[in-house]
Amino acid sequence: MMSQMPQLSACPSCEWPLESGDRFCGACGYDLSAVPARPDDSPTIAMNGAPPGGPWPEVPHPPAEVHLPADLQGTESGEHAMPPSGPVVGSPVSPVSGVRFDRSPEPDEYVLQAPDPRVAAGPPTPAEGTKVCVACRAGRVDDDGYCENCGHAQPRERDHMEQEAGPIAAVSDRGLRHHRNEDAFTLGTSVLPDGSPATFAVVCDGVSSATRPDDASLAASRAAADALLAALPQGTHPQQAMHEAIVSASRAVNSLAAEPATAREHQPHQNAPACTIVGSIVTPSLLVVGWVGDSRVYWVPTDRSSPPARLTEDDSWAAQMVAAGLMNEAEAYADERAHAITGWLGADAYELDPHTASFKPDRPGVVVVCTDGLWNYAEAADEMAEAVPADAAARPLHTARVLVGHALDGGGHDNVTVAVVPFPTPPQGAGSA
């Protein structure tokens, strides 16, 4: 007589709901034929105990061999396959493992559960190459520099800049009070006709009361550098080359005034784009400086055996008062009008009058080219020399960082830019500065 399968409503091993005729549990694969049938064919089964009607053996928990479908195992097998280990759509949860699973419309395939639509989705991932917010790391940055997801203003490229070009270096920083950096700088190296090297640095400070001061400083610094790179290899004297570079920078700034203004900047009462300029050229035997405005150049000898010096004179109200003998320097720079400039580059400037000077130092040192964002915190030459590290000639980038840090530690009220240009040991017979 053929034995009958017990009529079970749930798997005796994992309590998974069963259908009539199941031979194996669809959840754990338990062999249901291992469960002995009751004499009265009652669906009640024994679980670790003896039910009414007689003692029944405990059901063993280890499942019997599970047969996988032929398309999964490669051989003919029984009716049921082991369910996948991950969640799938639209099925009950196993009382043992808590895993959800079910069949998809295609046989023997399982489908991952769809995300819950009640859960709020995060911002979409920006496309590759899109500028991503530095705050939330998810939102796209719009053309105005703000995150479309969290609204955070993004740092501008010019907020902090560093450059090292051969033996020279420069650092520029927005400072702690301004919303943008209106300074700019360029560094360059060239070769004179006799084969000797020449290095230069140009630093420009945008006039904040004018339109587009950041564009003015950038245009001026680039135009001056281009002029120097063209003139020095042709044998133009460095001092004349500096003069021509300032004239080129002035033309570049003047041309900005002829460009159509944006709707936001179209305000008739505003001044034309404007900036100051200061630069230095160093050759093996010569130091040249040139400027318009109140940015400065300082000379700091390496051995500090001779005094440092300021090599430029400001185009400012305070400097005029001192030069005219109307005030001493302390009184003039204490006045609220002290930093009002009397010379600048721009279409509405007075007649252009570039200042240039040349020196022949008799010892090595460093040339510090800077905006007033630095010298406001180290105005006198000895104060600047005290802020300059002793190894400045060997570590110009480190020195520029230290000097910018000095200004930020002092309050950082303005943009601050500094270039450090080492002056080499001069040849024998060089004159004094």
Coordinates of C-alpha atoms in Angstrom, one line a residue, residues 98-393:
G98 CA 12.3 37.5 8.0
V99 CA 13.2 37.4 4.3
R100 CA 10.7 38.5 1.7
F101 CA 10.6 36.7 -1.6
D102 CA 8.3 35.7 -4.4
R103 CA 8.2 34.7 -8.1
S104 CA 8.1 37.1 -10.9
P105 CA 5.8 36.6 -13.9
E106 CA 8.7 34.6 -15.6
P107 CA 9.2 31.2 -14.0
D108 CA 12.2 30.6 -11.7
E109 CA 13.1 34.3 -11.7
Y110 CA 13.0 36.7 -8.7
V111 CA 12.5 40.4 -8.7
L112 CA 14.0 42.9 -6.2
Q113 CA 11.5 44.8 -4.1
A114 CA 10.7 48.3 -5.4
P115 CA 11.6 51.3 -3.2
D116 CA 8.9 52.6 -0.9
P117 CA 7.4 55.6 -2.6
R118 CA 6.7 57.1 0.9
V119 CA 10.4 57.6 1.6
A120 CA 11.7 61.0 0.4
A121 CA 14.3 60.7 -2.3
G122 CA 17.6 62.6 -2.0
P123 CA 18.8 65.1 -4.6
P124 CA 19.7 63.5 -8.0
T125 CA 23.3 62.8 -8.6
P126 CA 24.8 65.5 -10.8
A127 CA 26.1 64.4 -14.2
E128 CA 29.7 63.7 -14.6
G129 CA 31.7 66.9 -15.1
T130 CA 29.2 69.0 -13.2
K131 CA 30.5 71.2 -10.4
V132 CA 29.3 69.7 -7.1
C133 CA 28.6 71.6 -3.9
V134 CA 31.4 71.6 -1.3
A135 CA 28.8 71.6 1.5
C136 CA 26.3 68.9 0.8
R137 CA 28.4 67.1 -1.8
A138 CA 25.3 66.3 -3.9
G139 CA 23.8 69.5 -5.4
R140 CA 24.8 71.1 -8.6
V141 CA 26.3 74.6 -8.4
D142 CA 24.6 77.1 -10.6
D143 CA 26.1 79.9 -12.6
D144 CA 25.9 82.3 -9.7
G145 CA 28.0 80.1 -7.5
Y146 CA 25.2 78.7 -5.3
C147 CA 24.2 75.1 -4.7
E148 CA 20.8 74.2 -6.2
N149 CA 20.2 71.7 -3.4
C150 CA 21.2 73.4 -0.1
G151 CA 21.8 77.0 -1.3
H152 CA 25.4 77.1 0.0
A153 CA 27.6 79.8 -1.6
Q154 CA 30.6 78.1 -3.2
P155 CA 34.2 79.3 -2.7
R156 CA 35.5 81.1 -5.8
E157 CA 38.6 80.1 -7.6
R158 CA 40.4 83.3 -6.6
D159 CA 39.5 83.1 -2.9
H160 CA 42.9 81.5 -2.3
M161 CA 45.6 81.1 -4.9
E162 CA 49.1 79.9 -4.7
Q163 CA 51.8 79.6 -7.4
E164 CA 55.5 78.6 -7.5
A165 CA 57.5 79.4 -10.6
G166 CA 61.1 78.3 -10.4
P167 CA 62.8 80.4 -7.6
I168 CA 59.8 82.7 -7.0
A169 CA 56.3 82.2 -5.5
A170 CA 53.2 84.1 -4.6
V171 CA 50.0 83.6 -2.5
S172 CA 46.8 85.6 -2.7
D173 CA 43.8 85.3 -0.3
R174 CA 40.4 86.9 0.0
G175 CA 40.9 87.8 3.6
L176 CA 38.4 87.6 6.4
R177 CA 36.1 90.6 5.6
H178 CA 35.6 90.8 1.9
H179 CA 33.2 88.7 -0.1
R180 CA 35.6 88.1 -3.0
N181 CA 39.3 88.5 -3.9
E182 CA 39.9 91.5 -6.0
D183 CA 43.7 91.1 -6.1
A184 CA 45.6 89.3 -8.9
F185 CA 49.2 88.4 -9.6
T186 CA 51.4 86.9 -12.3
L187 CA 54.9 85.3 -12.0
G188 CA 57.4 84.8 -14.8
T189 CA 60.9 83.7 -15.8
S190 CA 62.8 84.7 -18.8
V191 CA 66.3 84.7 -20.3
L192 CA 68.2 87.9 -21.3
P193 CA 70.1 88.0 -24.5
D194 CA 73.4 87.3 -22.7
G195 CA 71.9 84.0 -21.4
S196 CA 71.4 85.2 -17.8
P197 CA 68.1 84.5 -16.1
A198 CA 65.5 87.1 -15.2
T199 CA 62.5 86.6 -12.9
F200 CA 59.6 88.9 -12.3
A201 CA 56.4 89.3 -10.3
V202 CA 53.4 91.6 -10.9
V203 CA 50.8 92.2 -8.2
C204 CA 47.5 94.2 -8.8
D205 CA 44.9 95.4 -6.4
G206 CA 41.4 96.1 -7.7
V207 CA 39.8 99.4 -6.6
S208 CA 36.7 98.3 -4.7
S209 CA 34.8 101.5 -5.4
A210 CA 35.0 100.9 -9.1
T211 CA 33.1 98.5 -11.4
R212 CA 34.6 95.0 -11.9
P213 CA 37.7 95.6 -9.8
D214 CA 38.5 91.8 -9.9
D215 CA 38.5 91.9 -13.7
A216 CA 40.6 95.0 -13.8
S217 CA 43.4 93.5 -11.6
L218 CA 43.4 90.2 -13.5
A219 CA 43.6 92.0 -16.9
A220 CA 46.4 94.3 -15.7
S221 CA 48.5 91.5 -14.2
R222 CA 48.3 89.4 -17.4
A223 CA 48.9 92.2 -19.8
A224 CA 52.0 93.3 -17.8
A225 CA 53.4 89.8 -17.7
D226 CA 52.9 89.4 -21.5
A227 CA 54.7 92.6 -22.1
L228 CA 57.7 91.6 -19.9
L229 CA 57.9 88.1 -21.5
A230 CA 58.1 89.8 -24.9
A231 CA 60.5 92.6 -24.1
L232 CA 63.2 91.0 -21.8
P233 CA 64.5 88.4 -24.3
Q234 CA 64.9 91.1 -26.9
G235 CA 67.4 93.0 -24.9
T236 CA 65.1 95.8 -23.6
H237 CA 66.5 97.2 -20.4
P238 CA 64.6 95.8 -17.5
Q239 CA 63.6 99.3 -16.3
Q240 CA 62.3 100.3 -19.7
A241 CA 60.5 96.9 -19.9
M242 CA 58.8 97.6 -16.6
H243 CA 57.6 101.0 -17.8
E244 CA 56.2 99.4 -21.0
A245 CA 54.5 96.7 -19.0
I246 CA 52.7 99.2 -16.9
V247 CA 51.5 101.0 -20.0
S248 CA 50.2 97.7 -21.5
A249 CA 48.4 97.0 -18.2
S250 CA 46.8 100.4 -18.3
R251 CA 45.5 99.8 -21.8
A252 CA 44.1 96.4 -20.8
V253 CA 42.1 98.0 -17.9
N254 CA 40.9 100.9 -20.1
S255 CA 39.5 98.4 -22.6
L256 CA 37.3 96.9 -19.9
A257 CA 35.3 100.2 -19.8
A258 CA 34.4 99.8 -23.4
E259 CA 32.8 96.4 -22.9
P260 CA 29.0 96.2 -22.5
A261 CA 28.1 96.0 -18.8
T262 CA 25.8 93.4 -17.5
A263 CA 22.3 94.5 -16.3
R264 CA 23.4 94.1 -12.7
E265 CA 26.5 96.3 -13.2
H266 CA 24.9 98.9 -15.4
Q267 CA 24.9 101.8 -12.9
P268 CA 25.9 105.2 -14.5
H269 CA 27.3 106.6 -11.3
Q270 CA 29.9 103.9 -10.9
N271 CA 33.5 104.4 -11.9
A272 CA 35.2 102.6 -14.7
P273 CA 37.1 99.4 -13.8
A274 CA 40.3 100.3 -12.0
C275 CA 43.3 98.8 -10.1
T276 CA 46.7 99.5 -8.8
I277 CA 49.9 97.7 -10.0
V278 CA 53.3 97.0 -8.6
G279 CA 56.0 94.8 -10.1
S280 CA 59.6 93.7 -9.7
I281 CA 62.3 92.3 -12.1
V282 CA 65.3 90.5 -10.7
T283 CA 68.5 89.7 -12.8
P284 CA 71.8 88.5 -11.4
S285 CA 73.0 92.1 -10.9
L286 CA 69.9 94.3 -11.1
L287 CA 66.7 94.9 -9.2
V288 CA 64.0 96.9 -10.9
V289 CA 60.6 98.0 -9.5
G290 CA 57.7 99.8 -11.0
W291 CA 54.2 100.9 -9.7
V292 CA 51.1 103.0 -9.9
G293 CA 49.0 103.2 -6.7
D294 CA 49.7 102.1 -3.2
S295 CA 50.9 98.5 -3.5
R296 CA 54.5 98.2 -2.4
V297 CA 57.9 96.5 -2.8
Y298 CA 60.2 95.8 0.2
W299 CA 63.9 94.7 0.2
V300 CA 64.9 92.3 3.0
P301 CA 68.6 91.2 3.0
T302 CA 69.3 87.6 3.8
D303 CA 71.9 88.1 6.6
R304 CA 69.9 91.0 8.1
S305 CA 73.3 92.7 8.6
S306 CA 72.1 95.8 6.7
P307 CA 68.7 97.4 7.2
P308 CA 65.7 96.5 5.1
A309 CA 64.1 99.1 2.9
R310 CA 60.8 100.0 1.2
L311 CA 61.5 100.6 -2.5
T312 CA 58.3 102.3 -3.6
E313 CA 56.4 105.5 -2.6
D314 CA 52.6 105.3 -2.4
D315 CA 50.3 107.3 -4.7
S316 CA 48.0 108.2 -1.8
W317 CA 46.7 111.1 0.1
A318 CA 48.9 110.3 3.1
A319 CA 52.0 110.2 1.0
Q320 CA 51.2 113.5 -0.6
M321 CA 50.7 115.1 2.8
V322 CA 54.1 113.8 4.0
A323 CA 55.8 114.8 0.8
A324 CA 54.4 118.3 1.1
G325 CA 55.6 118.6 4.7
L326 CA 52.0 119.2 5.9
M327 CA 52.0 116.1 8.2
N328 CA 54.5 113.6 9.5
E329 CA 54.0 110.0 8.5
A330 CA 52.3 108.9 11.7
E331 CA 49.8 111.8 11.5
A332 CA 49.1 111.2 7.8
Y333 CA 48.4 107.5 8.1
A334 CA 46.3 107.9 11.1
D335 CA 43.9 110.1 9.1
E336 CA 40.8 108.4 7.6
R337 CA 41.8 109.7 4.2
A338 CA 45.2 108.1 4.4
H339 CA 44.5 105.2 1.9
A340 CA 42.7 107.3 -0.7
I341 CA 44.8 106.7 -3.8
T342 CA 45.9 109.4 -6.2
G343 CA 47.1 107.2 -8.9
W344 CA 45.6 104.1 -10.5
L345 CA 45.0 102.3 -13.8
G346 CA 41.6 102.8 -15.4
A347 CA 39.7 104.8 -18.0
D348 CA 38.9 107.6 -15.5
A349 CA 42.4 107.9 -14.1
Y350 CA 44.5 111.0 -14.3
E351 CA 47.3 111.1 -16.8
L352 CA 49.2 107.9 -16.5
D353 CA 52.6 108.3 -14.8
P354 CA 54.3 105.0 -14.2
H355 CA 57.0 105.1 -11.5
T356 CA 60.1 102.9 -12.0
A357 CA 63.4 102.6 -10.2
S358 CA 66.5 100.3 -10.4
F359 CA 68.8 99.1 -7.6
K360 CA 72.1 97.1 -7.5
P361 CA 72.1 95.2 -4.1
D362 CA 75.5 94.2 -2.9
R363 CA 74.3 91.1 -1.0
P364 CA 71.6 88.4 -1.4
G365 CA 68.1 89.0 -0.1
V366 CA 64.4 88.7 -1.0
V367 CA 62.1 91.1 -2.7
V368 CA 58.6 91.3 -1.2
V369 CA 55.9 92.5 -3.6
C370 CA 52.6 93.0 -1.9
T371 CA 49.2 94.8 -1.7
D372 CA 48.2 97.0 1.2
G373 CA 46.3 93.9 2.6
L374 CA 49.7 92.8 3.9
W375 CA 51.6 96.0 4.5
N376 CA 48.8 97.4 6.7
Y377 CA 50.0 94.8 9.2
A378 CA 53.7 95.4 8.6
E379 CA 54.0 99.0 7.3
A380 CA 57.6 99.9 8.3
A381 CA 60.4 98.1 6.5
D382 CA 61.8 96.7 9.8
E383 CA 58.3 95.3 10.7
M384 CA 58.1 93.6 7.3
A385 CA 61.6 92.2 7.7
E386 CA 60.6 90.8 11.1
A387 CA 57.7 89.0 9.6
V388 CA 59.8 87.5 6.8
P389 CA 61.3 84.0 7.8
A390 CA 65.1 83.8 7.9
D391 CA 65.1 81.1 5.1
A392 CA 62.9 83.1 2.8
A393 CA 65.3 82.9 -0.1

